[in-house]
Amino acid sequence: MARTTAARRTNSFYWLLLTPALLFLLAFLVAPFIMLIVLSFREVDSLLNVLPTYTFGQYIQVFTTGAYMTIIRSTLGVALLTTVICIVLAYPAAYLLVRTEKPGVRTFFYILLISPLLTSVVIRTFAWIVILAQNGLLNAVLLKLHLIDQPLSLLWSMKAVIIAYVQVMLPFAVLPIATSMGDIQPKLRQASMSLGAGRIRTFFRVTLPLTLPGMLSGAAIVFSLAAGSYITPLLVGGRLQPLLPLAIYQQAVQVFNMPFAAALSVTLLLLVGIVIALIGWISKRWEARLHD
């Protein structure tokens, strides 16, 4: 009885500690999200004034208009390509972080990895404008080396968007992979190699399967950030790139069609949620298979 009472008091104390954060999330996340969903079903008149009636018209327009379907496919494709490139580049970086034996060198690598996160995304994106512009650093180096005859047109394109995405989001892929790689018991690799498996076979039969959950976690983070990023494609790709965040901005700020912007926002959220749920399902199935 005494233990039950003590446990209840402990739980009450924990809930009391959580109350400010829960109230904050309820006021500034849950409530605005519900308002956004409600707004996405509201009708508008010819002057785009919001009416007190409801309709599925916004969603029908999103999924029956070729231009918006192209924007949805482009958004998912760019996010998927960014995710794949980040995971491919992040894996050897995470391996280097975990395998480095000298603490000072490992600390230096961690500082090198995390320091970009301490800098504003806007500043990092402007740096890419300086690098990718026609008179920028990259074209100057290529011209100096006589590798090209005239400056390449890299800025204001989807290529520039993907390059900037990868640089901005790479740390978010490295950290989960490094965490899962660091949790692997060295005895597992030693046992594999003592049984006759070489380094390559040990990597594919031991290291890679055990780090797949970390890769999936990194993929989920990078995909959600790439699909919803607005400032990076606007600065290095221009406002005409076929991406959903830019389309939402145009409808909300330039056209002032708030219900349609809300419908596009809910559509983007649902698409990202479906992909994240799929990645989570694959991760759980894989972990269950590893523990069988």
Short mmCIF file of C-alpha atoms in Angstrom, two decimals:
data_model
loop_
_atom_site.label_atom_id
_atom_site.label_comp_id
_atom_site.label_asym_id
_atom_site.label_seq_id
_atom_site.Cartn_x
_atom_site.Cartn_y
_atom_site.Cartn_z
CA MET A 1 0.00 0.00 0.00
CA ALA A 2 2.81 2.35 1.00
CA ARG A 3 4.67 1.51 -2.22
CA THR A 4 1.53 2.21 -4.30
CA THR A 5 1.06 5.59 -2.63
CA ALA A 6 4.73 6.48 -3.18
CA ALA A 7 4.49 5.44 -6.85
CA ARG A 8 1.38 7.63 -7.33
CA ARG A 9 3.13 10.61 -5.75
CA THR A 10 6.14 10.05 -8.02
CA ASN A 11 3.91 9.89 -11.10
CA SER A 12 2.05 13.02 -10.00
CA PHE A 13 5.38 14.80 -9.55
CA TYR A 14 6.49 13.76 -13.06
CA TRP A 15 3.21 14.96 -14.59
CA LEU A 16 3.59 18.25 -12.70
CA LEU A 17 7.04 18.69 -14.27
CA LEU A 18 5.64 17.91 -17.71
CA THR A 19 2.67 20.28 -17.43
CA PRO A 20 4.40 23.49 -18.69
CA ALA A 21 5.81 21.71 -21.76
CA LEU A 22 2.47 20.00 -22.47
CA LEU A 23 0.57 23.30 -22.18
CA PHE A 24 3.10 24.95 -24.49
CA LEU A 25 2.75 22.20 -27.10
CA LEU A 26 -1.05 22.26 -26.78
CA ALA A 27 -1.21 26.03 -27.29
CA PHE A 28 1.42 26.44 -30.01
CA LEU A 29 1.42 23.09 -31.85
CA VAL A 30 -1.79 21.10 -31.43
CA ALA A 31 -4.24 24.03 -31.50
CA PRO A 32 -2.67 25.73 -34.58
CA PHE A 33 -2.55 22.37 -36.37
CA ILE A 34 -6.28 21.80 -35.73
CA MET A 35 -7.00 25.35 -36.94
CA LEU A 36 -4.93 24.65 -40.07
CA ILE A 37 -6.94 21.51 -40.86
CA VAL A 38 -10.23 23.35 -40.34
CA LEU A 39 -9.03 26.24 -42.54
CA SER A 40 -8.10 23.81 -45.34
CA PHE A 41 -11.78 22.83 -45.69
CA ARG A 42 -13.18 26.39 -45.74
CA GLU A 43 -14.65 27.85 -48.93
CA VAL A 44 -13.56 31.17 -50.46
CA ASP A 45 -15.44 33.65 -52.62
CA SER A 46 -14.24 35.19 -55.87
CA LEU A 47 -12.12 37.71 -53.90
CA LEU A 48 -10.53 34.85 -51.89
CA ASN A 49 -12.35 35.90 -48.70
CA VAL A 50 -12.80 32.93 -46.35
CA LEU A 51 -16.47 31.88 -46.04
CA PRO A 52 -18.07 30.09 -43.06
CA THR A 53 -18.92 27.06 -45.23
CA TYR A 54 -16.87 23.92 -45.84
CA THR A 55 -15.75 22.04 -48.95
CA PHE A 56 -13.31 19.41 -50.23
CA GLY A 57 -12.59 21.70 -53.19
CA GLN A 58 -9.05 22.59 -52.11
CA TYR A 59 -7.97 18.95 -51.84
CA ILE A 60 -9.73 18.03 -55.10
CA GLN A 61 -7.83 20.85 -56.80
CA VAL A 62 -4.51 19.66 -55.33
CA PHE A 63 -4.89 16.05 -56.47
CA THR A 64 -6.55 16.71 -59.85
CA THR A 65 -4.33 19.53 -61.11
CA GLY A 66 -1.34 18.35 -63.11
CA ALA A 67 0.89 21.21 -61.96
CA TYR A 68 0.41 20.39 -58.28
CA MET A 69 0.89 16.66 -58.85
CA THR A 70 4.18 17.55 -60.56
CA ILE A 71 5.12 19.68 -57.54
CA ILE A 72 4.29 16.79 -55.16
CA ARG A 73 6.38 14.32 -57.18
CA SER A 74 9.25 16.80 -57.43
CA THR A 75 9.16 17.50 -53.68
CA LEU A 76 9.21 13.80 -52.77
CA GLY A 77 11.88 13.06 -55.39
CA VAL A 78 14.21 15.83 -54.20
CA ALA A 79 13.74 14.80 -50.56
CA LEU A 80 14.40 11.14 -51.42
CA LEU A 81 17.52 11.95 -53.48
CA THR A 82 18.85 14.21 -50.71
CA THR A 83 18.23 11.44 -48.17
CA VAL A 84 20.07 8.81 -50.23
CA ILE A 85 23.07 11.09 -50.83
CA CYS A 86 23.22 12.07 -47.14
CA ILE A 87 23.11 8.44 -45.97
CA VAL A 88 25.81 7.38 -48.46
CA LEU A 89 28.09 10.24 -47.38
CA ALA A 90 27.23 9.93 -43.69
CA TYR A 91 28.13 6.25 -43.31
CA PRO A 92 31.92 6.56 -43.83
CA ALA A 93 31.94 9.77 -41.77
CA ALA A 94 30.20 7.98 -38.89
CA TYR A 95 32.60 5.05 -39.27
CA LEU A 96 35.54 7.44 -38.99
CA LEU A 97 34.03 9.08 -35.90
CA VAL A 98 33.51 5.79 -34.10
CA ARG A 99 36.74 4.08 -35.16
CA THR A 100 39.07 6.95 -34.31
CA GLU A 101 40.98 5.81 -31.24
CA LYS A 102 42.61 9.10 -30.19
CA PRO A 103 40.14 11.08 -28.02
CA GLY A 104 41.51 14.43 -29.20
CA VAL A 105 41.06 13.56 -32.88
CA ARG A 106 37.57 12.19 -32.20
CA THR A 107 36.61 15.40 -30.37
CA PHE A 108 37.94 17.43 -33.31
CA PHE A 109 35.80 15.40 -35.73
CA TYR A 110 32.71 15.88 -33.56
CA ILE A 111 33.33 19.64 -33.38
CA LEU A 112 33.79 19.67 -37.17
CA LEU A 113 30.48 17.83 -37.57
CA ILE A 114 28.40 19.80 -35.09
CA SER A 115 29.80 23.28 -35.68
CA PRO A 116 27.66 23.87 -38.84
CA LEU A 117 24.57 23.24 -36.70
CA LEU A 118 25.56 26.24 -34.57
CA THR A 119 25.43 28.48 -37.65
CA SER A 120 22.18 29.79 -39.11
CA VAL A 121 20.81 27.92 -42.13
CA VAL A 122 20.42 31.29 -43.88
CA ILE A 123 24.14 32.06 -43.49
CA ARG A 124 25.15 28.61 -44.73
CA THR A 125 22.82 28.93 -47.70
CA PHE A 126 24.19 32.35 -48.60
CA ALA A 127 27.65 30.79 -48.52
CA TRP A 128 26.48 28.40 -51.26
CA ILE A 129 25.35 31.41 -53.32
CA VAL A 130 28.90 32.74 -53.09
CA ILE A 131 30.31 29.35 -54.10
CA LEU A 132 27.88 28.43 -56.92
CA ALA A 133 27.35 31.80 -58.60
CA GLN A 134 28.64 32.29 -62.16
CA ASN A 135 31.42 34.50 -60.81
CA GLY A 136 31.67 32.42 -57.65
CA LEU A 137 34.44 30.39 -56.09
CA LEU A 138 33.71 27.07 -57.84
CA ASN A 139 33.64 28.52 -61.35
CA ALA A 140 36.76 30.56 -60.62
CA VAL A 141 38.67 27.42 -59.57
CA LEU A 142 37.44 25.39 -62.56
CA LEU A 143 38.37 28.19 -64.96
CA LYS A 144 41.77 28.57 -63.32
CA LEU A 145 42.41 24.85 -63.75
CA HIS A 146 41.24 25.09 -67.41
CA LEU A 147 38.63 22.38 -66.78
CA ILE A 148 35.86 24.54 -68.28
CA ASP A 149 35.87 27.26 -70.98
CA GLN A 150 32.99 29.31 -69.61
CA PRO A 151 31.30 29.55 -66.18
CA LEU A 152 28.79 26.84 -65.35
CA SER A 153 25.21 27.83 -64.57
CA LEU A 154 24.72 26.12 -61.22
CA LEU A 155 22.79 28.62 -59.15
CA TRP A 156 18.97 28.97 -59.35
CA SER A 157 18.53 25.30 -60.25
CA MET A 158 17.45 22.08 -58.56
CA LYS A 159 21.07 20.92 -58.60
CA ALA A 160 22.00 23.85 -56.35
CA VAL A 161 19.06 23.03 -54.05
CA ILE A 162 20.17 19.41 -53.63
CA ILE A 163 23.82 20.39 -53.04
CA ALA A 164 22.80 22.88 -50.35
CA TYR A 165 20.33 20.40 -48.83
CA VAL A 166 23.05 17.75 -48.51
CA GLN A 167 25.48 20.13 -46.82
CA VAL A 168 22.85 21.48 -44.41
CA MET A 169 21.38 18.10 -43.45
CA LEU A 170 24.41 15.79 -43.48
CA PRO A 171 25.05 16.09 -39.69
CA PHE A 172 21.49 14.88 -39.02
CA ALA A 173 22.35 11.65 -40.86
CA VAL A 174 25.81 11.15 -39.35
CA LEU A 175 24.82 11.35 -35.68
CA PRO A 176 22.19 8.50 -35.60
CA ILE A 177 24.47 6.23 -37.64
CA ALA A 178 27.43 6.96 -35.35
CA THR A 179 25.25 6.24 -32.31
CA SER A 180 24.10 2.86 -33.63
CA MET A 181 27.64 2.03 -34.76
CA GLY A 182 29.02 2.87 -31.33
CA ASP A 183 26.51 0.50 -29.67
CA ILE A 184 27.89 -2.54 -31.53
CA GLN A 185 29.83 -4.80 -29.20
CA PRO A 186 33.42 -5.26 -30.51
CA LYS A 187 33.16 -8.95 -29.52
CA LEU A 188 30.65 -9.51 -32.35
CA ARG A 189 33.14 -8.44 -35.01
CA GLN A 190 35.94 -10.33 -33.28
CA ALA A 191 33.80 -13.48 -33.16
CA SER A 192 32.90 -13.13 -36.84
CA MET A 193 36.54 -12.74 -37.89
CA SER A 194 37.71 -15.54 -35.59
CA LEU A 195 35.23 -17.84 -37.36
CA GLY A 196 36.89 -17.15 -40.69
CA ALA A 197 34.94 -14.20 -42.08
CA GLY A 198 37.13 -11.49 -43.56
CA ARG A 199 36.74 -7.76 -42.95
CA ILE A 200 34.40 -7.24 -45.90
CA ARG A 201 32.17 -10.19 -45.03
CA THR A 202 32.11 -9.13 -41.37
CA PHE A 203 31.06 -5.65 -42.43
CA PHE A 204 28.17 -6.89 -44.57
CA ARG A 205 27.06 -9.66 -42.16
CA VAL A 206 27.57 -7.87 -38.80
CA THR A 207 28.22 -4.12 -38.95
CA LEU A 208 25.83 -3.10 -41.72
CA PRO A 209 22.76 -5.02 -40.41
CA LEU A 210 23.27 -3.68 -36.88
CA THR A 211 23.59 -0.09 -38.09
CA LEU A 212 20.51 -0.22 -40.34
CA PRO A 213 18.20 1.19 -37.59
CA GLY A 214 20.54 4.18 -37.27
CA MET A 215 20.54 4.64 -41.04
CA LEU A 216 16.73 4.56 -41.06
CA SER A 217 16.55 7.08 -38.20
CA GLY A 218 18.88 9.40 -40.09
CA ALA A 219 16.88 8.89 -43.28
CA ALA A 220 13.64 9.80 -41.50
CA ILE A 221 15.14 13.02 -40.10
CA VAL A 222 16.75 14.10 -43.38
CA PHE A 223 13.67 13.27 -45.48
CA SER A 224 11.30 15.22 -43.22
CA LEU A 225 13.64 18.24 -43.14
CA ALA A 226 14.26 18.18 -46.91
CA ALA A 227 10.57 17.86 -47.79
CA GLY A 228 9.58 20.77 -45.55
CA SER A 229 12.52 23.12 -46.01
CA TYR A 230 11.64 26.52 -47.40
CA ILE A 231 14.50 28.98 -47.03
CA THR A 232 17.22 26.87 -48.71
CA PRO A 233 15.37 26.23 -52.03
CA LEU A 234 14.18 29.84 -52.08
CA LEU A 235 17.71 31.27 -51.76
CA VAL A 236 19.70 28.94 -54.02
CA GLY A 237 16.94 27.62 -56.30
CA GLY A 238 14.69 30.62 -56.74
CA ARG A 239 10.98 30.94 -56.04
CA LEU A 240 9.94 29.14 -59.24
CA GLN A 241 11.27 25.70 -58.28
CA PRO A 242 8.44 23.08 -58.23
CA LEU A 243 8.51 22.38 -54.49
CA LEU A 244 5.59 22.27 -52.07
CA PRO A 245 7.03 24.66 -49.43
CA LEU A 246 7.50 27.32 -52.12
CA ALA A 247 3.98 26.69 -53.47
CA ILE A 248 2.58 27.09 -49.94
CA TYR A 249 4.47 30.38 -49.57
CA GLN A 250 3.13 31.67 -52.89
CA GLN A 251 -0.47 30.81 -52.03
CA ALA A 252 -0.26 32.26 -48.50
CA VAL A 253 1.82 35.41 -49.07
CA GLN A 254 1.39 36.32 -52.74
CA VAL A 255 -2.06 34.98 -53.73
CA PHE A 256 -3.60 35.23 -50.21
CA ASN A 257 -5.59 32.02 -50.74
CA MET A 258 -5.26 30.80 -47.16
CA PRO A 259 -7.52 27.70 -47.38
CA PHE A 260 -5.62 26.42 -50.43
CA ALA A 261 -2.26 27.10 -48.71
CA ALA A 262 -3.59 25.20 -45.69
CA ALA A 263 -4.64 22.27 -47.91
CA LEU A 264 -1.17 22.18 -49.47
CA SER A 265 0.38 22.27 -45.97
CA VAL A 266 -1.79 19.40 -44.72
CA THR A 267 -1.00 17.44 -47.90
CA LEU A 268 2.74 17.91 -47.34
CA LEU A 269 2.38 16.89 -43.70
CA LEU A 270 0.44 13.74 -44.61
CA LEU A 271 2.91 12.72 -47.31
CA VAL A 272 5.87 13.15 -44.96
CA GLY A 273 3.96 11.32 -42.21
CA ILE A 274 3.30 8.36 -44.54
CA VAL A 275 6.98 8.10 -45.49
CA ILE A 276 8.10 8.42 -41.85
CA ALA A 277 5.57 5.77 -40.78
CA LEU A 278 6.87 3.45 -43.53
CA ILE A 279 10.48 3.98 -42.40
CA GLY A 280 9.44 3.36 -38.78
CA TRP A 281 7.65 0.12 -39.76
CA ILE A 282 10.72 -1.12 -41.65
CA SER A 283 12.96 -0.24 -38.68
CA LYS A 284 10.75 -2.12 -36.20
CA ARG A 285 10.54 -5.16 -38.47
CA TRP A 286 14.31 -5.16 -38.89
CA GLU A 287 14.99 -4.85 -35.14
CA ALA A 288 12.48 -7.63 -34.43
CA ARG A 289 14.29 -9.82 -36.98
CA LEU A 290 17.65 -9.08 -35.35
CA HIS A 291 16.37 -10.11 -31.92
CA ASP A 292 14.69 -13.34 -33.10
#
